[in-house]
mmCIF file of C-alpha atoms in Angstrom:
data_model
loop_
_atom_site.group_PDB
_atom_site.id
_atom_site.type_symbol
_atom_site.label_atom_id
_atom_site.label_comp_id
_atom_site.label_asym_id
_atom_site.label_seq_id
_atom_site.Cartn_x
_atom_site.Cartn_y
_atom_site.Cartn_z
ATOM 1 C CA LEU A 65 -22.772 -14.799 -6.850
ATOM 2 C CA ASP A 66 -20.667 -13.594 -3.967
ATOM 3 C CA ILE A 67 -18.012 -16.106 -2.974
ATOM 4 C CA PHE A 68 -17.005 -16.274 0.677
ATOM 5 C CA MET A 69 -14.049 -17.950 2.348
ATOM 6 C CA HIS A 70 -13.676 -18.308 6.118
ATOM 7 C CA SER A 71 -10.285 -18.364 7.748
ATOM 8 C CA ARG A 72 -9.295 -20.090 10.959
ATOM 9 C CA ARG A 73 -10.694 -18.437 14.066
ATOM 10 C CA GLY A 74 -8.837 -16.254 16.490
ATOM 11 C CA ASN A 75 -5.315 -14.955 16.659
ATOM 12 C CA SER A 76 -4.362 -15.825 20.226
ATOM 13 C CA SER A 77 -1.618 -18.184 19.041
ATOM 14 C CA VAL A 78 0.289 -15.514 17.134
ATOM 15 C CA SER A 79 3.674 -15.095 18.789
ATOM 16 C CA PHE A 80 5.751 -13.127 16.272
ATOM 17 C CA SER A 81 6.113 -9.346 16.205
ATOM 18 C CA ASP A 82 5.403 -6.982 13.328
ATOM 19 C CA ALA A 83 9.093 -6.087 13.224
ATOM 20 C CA GLU A 84 10.018 -9.620 12.153
ATOM 21 C CA ASP A 85 8.278 -9.080 8.815
ATOM 22 C CA MET A 86 9.672 -5.646 7.941
ATOM 23 C CA PHE A 87 12.993 -3.943 7.398
ATOM 24 C CA PRO A 88 13.596 -0.605 9.230
ATOM 25 C CA GLU A 89 12.254 1.736 6.540
ATOM 26 C CA GLN A 90 9.049 -0.269 6.220
ATOM 27 C CA LEU A 91 8.652 -0.396 9.986
ATOM 28 C CA ALA A 92 9.037 3.380 10.288
ATOM 29 C CA PHE A 93 6.208 3.880 7.786
ATOM 30 C CA TYR A 94 4.113 1.202 9.510
ATOM 31 C CA ASN A 95 4.469 2.993 12.871
ATOM 32 C CA GLU A 96 3.989 6.515 11.473
ATOM 33 C CA LEU A 97 1.755 8.583 13.786
ATOM 34 C CA SER A 98 0.922 11.407 11.370
ATOM 35 C CA ARG A 99 -2.574 11.395 9.899
ATOM 36 C CA ASN A 100 -1.086 12.311 6.506
ATOM 37 C CA ALA A 101 1.917 10.293 5.352
ATOM 38 C CA ILE A 102 3.665 9.502 2.080
ATOM 39 C CA ALA A 103 5.921 6.617 1.063
ATOM 40 C CA CYS A 104 7.779 7.343 -2.166
ATOM 41 C CA GLY A 105 10.573 5.295 -3.649
ATOM 42 C CA SER A 106 11.772 2.929 -6.308
ATOM 43 C CA ARG A 107 10.135 -0.059 -7.885
ATOM 44 C CA ARG A 108 10.480 -3.231 -5.805
ATOM 45 C CA MET A 109 10.900 -1.091 -2.685
ATOM 46 C CA GLY A 110 8.530 -3.351 -0.759
ATOM 47 C CA LYS A 111 5.670 -0.906 -0.245
ATOM 48 C CA SER A 112 2.884 -3.411 -0.956
ATOM 49 C CA ALA A 113 4.027 -5.618 1.908
ATOM 50 C CA VAL A 114 3.944 -2.817 4.453
ATOM 51 C CA ILE A 115 0.634 -1.415 3.137
ATOM 52 C CA ALA A 116 -1.009 -4.835 3.574
ATOM 53 C CA ARG A 117 0.221 -5.060 7.167
ATOM 54 C CA LYS A 118 -0.840 -1.498 7.912
ATOM 55 C CA MET A 119 -4.356 -2.075 6.557
ATOM 56 C CA ARG A 120 -4.669 -5.250 8.582
ATOM 57 C CA LYS A 121 -3.442 -3.419 11.713
ATOM 58 C CA TYR A 122 -6.090 -0.714 11.452
ATOM 59 C CA ALA A 123 -8.966 -3.072 10.632
ATOM 60 C CA SER A 124 -8.139 -5.375 13.535
ATOM 61 C CA MET A 125 -7.478 -2.718 16.194
ATOM 62 C CA GLY A 126 -10.910 -1.163 16.736
ATOM 63 C CA ILE A 127 -14.652 -1.476 16.200
ATOM 64 C CA GLU A 128 -15.771 -0.432 12.705
ATOM 65 C CA HIS A 129 -12.284 0.654 11.704
ATOM 66 C CA ASN A 130 -13.023 0.451 8.002
ATOM 67 C CA VAL A 131 -10.200 0.685 5.468
ATOM 68 C CA TYR A 132 -9.948 1.648 1.792
ATOM 69 C CA TYR A 133 -7.110 0.620 -0.504
ATOM 70 C CA ILE A 134 -7.463 2.755 -3.635
ATOM 71 C CA THR A 135 -5.674 2.450 -6.965
ATOM 72 C CA LYS A 136 -6.335 3.929 -10.371
ATOM 73 C CA SER A 137 -8.265 0.811 -11.394
ATOM 74 C CA ARG A 138 -9.856 -2.021 -9.468
ATOM 75 C CA ASP A 139 -7.989 -4.594 -11.553
ATOM 76 C CA SER A 140 -4.600 -3.103 -10.728
ATOM 77 C CA GLY A 141 -5.516 -3.026 -7.043
ATOM 78 C CA LYS A 142 -6.457 -6.680 -7.176
ATOM 79 C CA ARG A 143 -3.225 -7.570 -8.947
ATOM 80 C CA ILE A 144 -1.029 -5.597 -6.567
ATOM 81 C CA MET A 145 -2.639 -6.206 -3.206
ATOM 82 C CA TRP A 146 -5.275 -8.951 -3.015
ATOM 83 C CA LEU A 147 -3.105 -12.044 -2.531
ATOM 84 C CA MET A 148 -0.644 -10.132 -0.363
ATOM 85 C CA LEU A 149 -3.454 -9.024 1.959
ATOM 86 C CA LEU A 150 -4.906 -12.511 2.216
ATOM 87 C CA SER A 151 -1.467 -13.873 3.051
ATOM 88 C CA VAL A 152 -0.992 -11.345 5.874
ATOM 89 C CA CYS A 153 -4.410 -12.133 7.391
ATOM 90 C CA LYS A 154 -3.652 -15.840 7.194
ATOM 91 C CA LYS A 155 -0.349 -15.358 9.005
ATOM 92 C CA TYR A 156 -2.073 -13.521 11.840
ATOM 93 C CA LYS A 157 -4.852 -16.155 11.871
ATOM 94 C CA ASP A 158 -7.530 -13.461 11.756
ATOM 95 C CA ASP A 159 -11.168 -14.528 11.933
ATOM 96 C CA ILE A 160 -12.353 -13.062 8.638
ATOM 97 C CA ILE A 161 -14.858 -13.397 5.826
ATOM 98 C CA VAL A 162 -13.449 -12.859 2.340
ATOM 99 C CA ASN A 163 -15.742 -11.640 -0.429
ATOM 100 C CA ILE A 164 -13.934 -12.227 -3.691
ATOM 101 C CA SER A 165 -16.474 -10.516 -5.946
ATOM 102 C CA GLU A 166 -16.401 -7.328 -3.833
ATOM 103 C CA LEU A 167 -12.663 -7.555 -3.087
ATOM 104 C CA SER A 168 -13.407 -7.083 0.596
ATOM 105 C CA ILE A 169 -12.326 -8.657 3.858
ATOM 106 C CA PHE A 170 -14.555 -8.503 6.934
ATOM 107 C CA PHE A 171 -12.983 -8.800 10.387
ATOM 108 C CA LYS A 172 -15.532 -10.488 12.648
ATOM 109 C CA LYS A 173 -13.897 -9.439 15.919
ATOM 110 C CA THR A 174 -13.987 -5.709 15.135
ATOM 111 C CA ASN A 175 -16.863 -5.508 12.646
ATOM 112 C CA SER A 176 -14.461 -3.814 10.241
ATOM 113 C CA PHE A 177 -13.980 -4.057 6.478
ATOM 114 C CA ILE A 178 -11.028 -3.670 4.151
ATOM 115 C CA TRP A 179 -12.178 -2.767 0.632
ATOM 116 C CA LEU A 180 -10.044 -2.647 -2.522
ATOM 117 C CA ARG A 181 -11.422 0.111 -4.733
ATOM 118 C CA GLY A 182 -10.679 1.707 -8.084
ATOM 119 C CA ALA A 183 -10.899 5.443 -8.860
ATOM 120 C CA ASN A 184 -10.545 5.599 -12.629
ATOM 121 C CA ASN A 185 -13.457 7.940 -13.373
ATOM 122 C CA SER A 186 -15.927 10.288 -11.695
ATOM 123 C CA LEU A 187 -18.425 7.501 -10.963
ATOM 124 C CA ASP A 188 -15.780 5.373 -9.241
ATOM 125 C CA ILE A 189 -14.650 8.377 -7.223
ATOM 126 C CA GLU A 190 -18.136 9.322 -6.053
ATOM 127 C CA ARG A 191 -18.741 5.720 -4.956
ATOM 128 C CA LEU A 192 -15.991 6.191 -2.375
ATOM 129 C CA ARG A 193 -18.272 8.472 -0.357
ATOM 130 C CA GLY A 194 -20.506 7.554 2.565
ATOM 131 C CA VAL A 195 -18.379 5.107 4.565
ATOM 132 C CA LYS A 196 -16.913 5.890 7.985
ATOM 133 C CA LEU A 197 -13.197 5.201 7.629
ATOM 134 C CA LYS A 198 -10.184 4.761 9.895
ATOM 135 C CA TYR A 199 -7.501 4.333 7.249
ATOM 136 C CA VAL A 200 -7.080 4.971 3.526
ATOM 137 C CA CYS A 201 -4.113 4.184 1.309
ATOM 138 C CA ILE A 202 -4.020 5.612 -2.207
ATOM 139 C CA ASP A 203 -1.410 3.498 -3.975
ATOM 140 C CA GLU A 204 0.393 4.345 -7.231
ATOM 141 C CA ALA A 205 -0.633 7.919 -6.460
ATOM 142 C CA GLN A 206 1.677 9.268 -9.161
ATOM 143 C CA LEU A 207 -0.839 8.030 -11.746
ATOM 144 C CA PHE A 208 -3.513 10.466 -10.561
ATOM 145 C CA SER A 209 -3.837 13.967 -11.993
ATOM 146 C CA ARG A 210 -4.919 16.956 -9.905
ATOM 147 C CA VAL A 211 -8.110 15.017 -9.177
ATOM 148 C CA LEU A 212 -6.032 13.532 -6.349
ATOM 149 C CA TYR A 213 -6.658 16.723 -4.359
ATOM 150 C CA TYR A 214 -10.407 16.365 -4.893
ATOM 151 C CA ILE A 215 -10.360 12.705 -3.841
ATOM 152 C CA ILE A 216 -8.476 13.529 -0.646
ATOM 153 C CA GLU A 217 -10.119 16.786 0.399
ATOM 154 C CA ASP A 218 -13.697 16.467 -0.825
ATOM 155 C CA VAL A 219 -14.367 12.729 -0.901
ATOM 156 C CA LEU A 220 -12.216 11.028 1.737
ATOM 157 C CA GLU A 221 -11.416 13.525 4.483
ATOM 158 C CA PRO A 222 -15.078 13.898 5.576
ATOM 159 C CA SER A 223 -15.266 10.103 5.955
ATOM 160 C CA LEU A 224 -12.231 10.154 8.247
ATOM 161 C CA ILE A 225 -13.515 12.807 10.670
ATOM 162 C CA ASP A 226 -15.432 10.502 13.056
ATOM 163 C CA LEU A 227 -12.466 8.258 13.854
ATOM 164 C CA GLN A 228 -9.759 10.873 13.168
ATOM 165 C CA GLY A 229 -8.469 8.524 10.509
ATOM 166 C CA THR A 230 -5.318 8.465 8.425
ATOM 167 C CA ILE A 231 -4.572 8.905 4.711
ATOM 168 C CA ASP A 232 -1.390 7.470 3.210
ATOM 169 C CA LEU A 233 -0.158 8.107 -0.324
ATOM 170 C CA THR A 234 2.314 5.695 -1.859
ATOM 171 C CA GLY A 235 4.024 5.545 -5.230
ATOM 172 C CA THR A 236 7.108 6.106 -7.351
ATOM 173 C CA PRO A 237 8.319 9.391 -8.885
ATOM 174 C CA ASN A 238 6.799 10.094 -12.288
ATOM 175 C CA ALA A 239 8.766 10.904 -15.415
ATOM 176 C CA MET A 240 8.016 14.635 -15.323
ATOM 177 C CA SER A 241 8.779 15.182 -11.599
ATOM 178 C CA SER A 242 5.534 17.117 -11.408
ATOM 179 C CA GLY A 243 1.855 16.656 -10.631
ATOM 180 C CA ALA A 244 -0.239 16.337 -7.501
ATOM 181 C CA PHE A 245 1.701 13.456 -5.936
ATOM 182 C CA TYR A 246 5.030 15.175 -6.579
ATOM 183 C CA GLN A 247 3.742 18.372 -4.968
ATOM 184 C CA LEU A 248 2.398 16.558 -1.917
ATOM 185 C CA CYS A 249 5.751 14.798 -1.521
ATOM 186 C CA HIS A 250 7.173 18.281 -0.903
ATOM 187 C CA ASP A 251 4.312 19.523 1.285
ATOM 188 C CA LYS A 252 5.345 20.254 4.887
ATOM 189 C CA TYR A 253 1.991 19.019 6.190
ATOM 190 C CA TRP A 254 2.669 15.473 4.972
ATOM 191 C CA SER A 255 5.134 13.186 6.731
ATOM 192 C CA ASN A 256 7.471 11.812 4.071
ATOM 193 C CA HIS A 257 9.190 8.432 3.894
ATOM 194 C CA TYR A 258 11.577 7.441 1.149
ATOM 195 C CA TRP A 259 13.411 4.211 0.457
ATOM 196 C CA THR A 260 14.474 2.108 -2.523
ATOM 197 C CA ILE A 261 15.208 -1.404 -3.690
ATOM 198 C CA HIS A 262 18.584 -1.078 -1.933
ATOM 199 C CA ASN A 263 16.823 -1.104 1.465
ATOM 200 C CA ASN A 264 14.667 -4.133 0.669
ATOM 201 C CA THR A 265 16.613 -6.850 2.471
ATOM 202 C CA PHE A 266 13.902 -9.450 1.873
ATOM 203 C CA LEU A 267 14.058 -8.978 -1.902
ATOM 204 C CA LEU A 268 17.858 -9.136 -1.833
ATOM 205 C CA SER A 269 17.740 -12.399 0.105
ATOM 206 C CA THR A 270 15.345 -13.940 -2.430
ATOM 207 C CA ALA A 271 17.434 -12.653 -5.352
ATOM 208 C CA ARG A 272 20.597 -14.182 -3.879
ATOM 209 C CA GLN A 273 18.920 -17.566 -3.679
ATOM 210 C CA ALA A 274 18.085 -17.335 -7.384
ATOM 211 C CA ASN A 275 21.496 -15.915 -8.350
ATOM 212 C CA PRO A 276 24.374 -16.308 -5.860
ATOM 213 C CA LYS A 277 26.343 -13.612 -7.696
ATOM 214 C CA ILE A 278 23.969 -10.952 -6.383
ATOM 215 C CA ARG A 279 25.328 -9.271 -3.281
ATOM 216 C CA SER A 280 23.516 -5.938 -3.195
ATOM 217 C CA GLY A 281 20.850 -3.780 -4.763
ATOM 218 C CA GLU A 282 23.535 -2.373 -7.054
ATOM 219 C CA ASP A 283 23.977 -5.835 -8.570
ATOM 220 C CA ILE A 284 20.259 -6.007 -9.342
ATOM 221 C CA VAL A 285 20.340 -2.572 -10.964
ATOM 222 C CA ASP A 286 23.466 -3.487 -12.946
ATOM 223 C CA GLU A 287 21.771 -6.625 -14.262
ATOM 224 C CA TYR A 288 18.667 -4.625 -15.219
ATOM 225 C CA CYS A 289 20.743 -2.024 -17.070
ATOM 226 C CA LYS A 290 22.700 -4.684 -18.920
ATOM 227 C CA ARG A 291 19.519 -6.456 -19.965
ATOM 228 C CA LYS A 292 17.945 -3.201 -21.179
ATOM 229 C CA ASN A 293 21.213 -1.907 -22.660
ATOM 230 C CA ILE A 294 20.960 1.377 -20.791
ATOM 231 C CA SER A 295 23.249 3.304 -18.454
ATOM 232 C CA LYS A 296 22.738 3.656 -14.717
ATOM 233 C CA ASP A 297 22.660 7.403 -15.415
ATOM 234 C CA ASP A 298 19.512 6.943 -17.486
ATOM 235 C CA PRO A 299 16.694 9.054 -15.938
ATOM 236 C CA LYS A 300 14.393 6.026 -15.756
ATOM 237 C CA VAL A 301 16.971 4.109 -13.710
ATOM 238 C CA GLN A 302 17.705 7.106 -11.490
ATOM 239 C CA ARG A 303 13.994 7.640 -10.917
ATOM 240 C CA GLU A 304 12.772 4.085 -10.462
ATOM 241 C CA TYR A 305 15.713 2.149 -8.993
#
């Protein structure tokens, strides 16, 4: 059975700005005007938080501005984004209907959906067709092979034509520094954003509360390296932190 949850109605009482919730690098990606943009960086860079706010922005700004959030598997998408997205909608006091079994959120005011979808095989990918879309984010894009080009060009771009919608790719560098995501990160037709854990002021603030000795992102990386008994010159550290 589908399970629905209704939030409080309206958002007229919201008085804070988007900028209050984001540090500068997140805000730049949030306000990006290009229809093709990439956010690439380290783990714990804070990309999920800005993706959730960006999806909510598009779904709430226009009639039938439907949104896809796509990951390699539906389960990973749920783990990464579902609670974050619900939290953002709650903060804005959006009038929504949440369908837990479909992993969808319906915005009553704009008649728009946000869907969390997986694309782990050809059947999942073909199921992405047929919906008029305003915004798509493919997260953890480094996990996709060259099928990423097919998903973008053959499956999603036709669905974005009506509303001149936007595709974002987000992820971390892969171990081989190769593949479709790596190539698109160096494509002049995509607007590129890059930041790391060192820019994530919200994470640093939380970490300091847990451990007063932490003063910077370097301290977090040092602690990680000590725990793993590896050097900061290790390729994994250089790539992911």
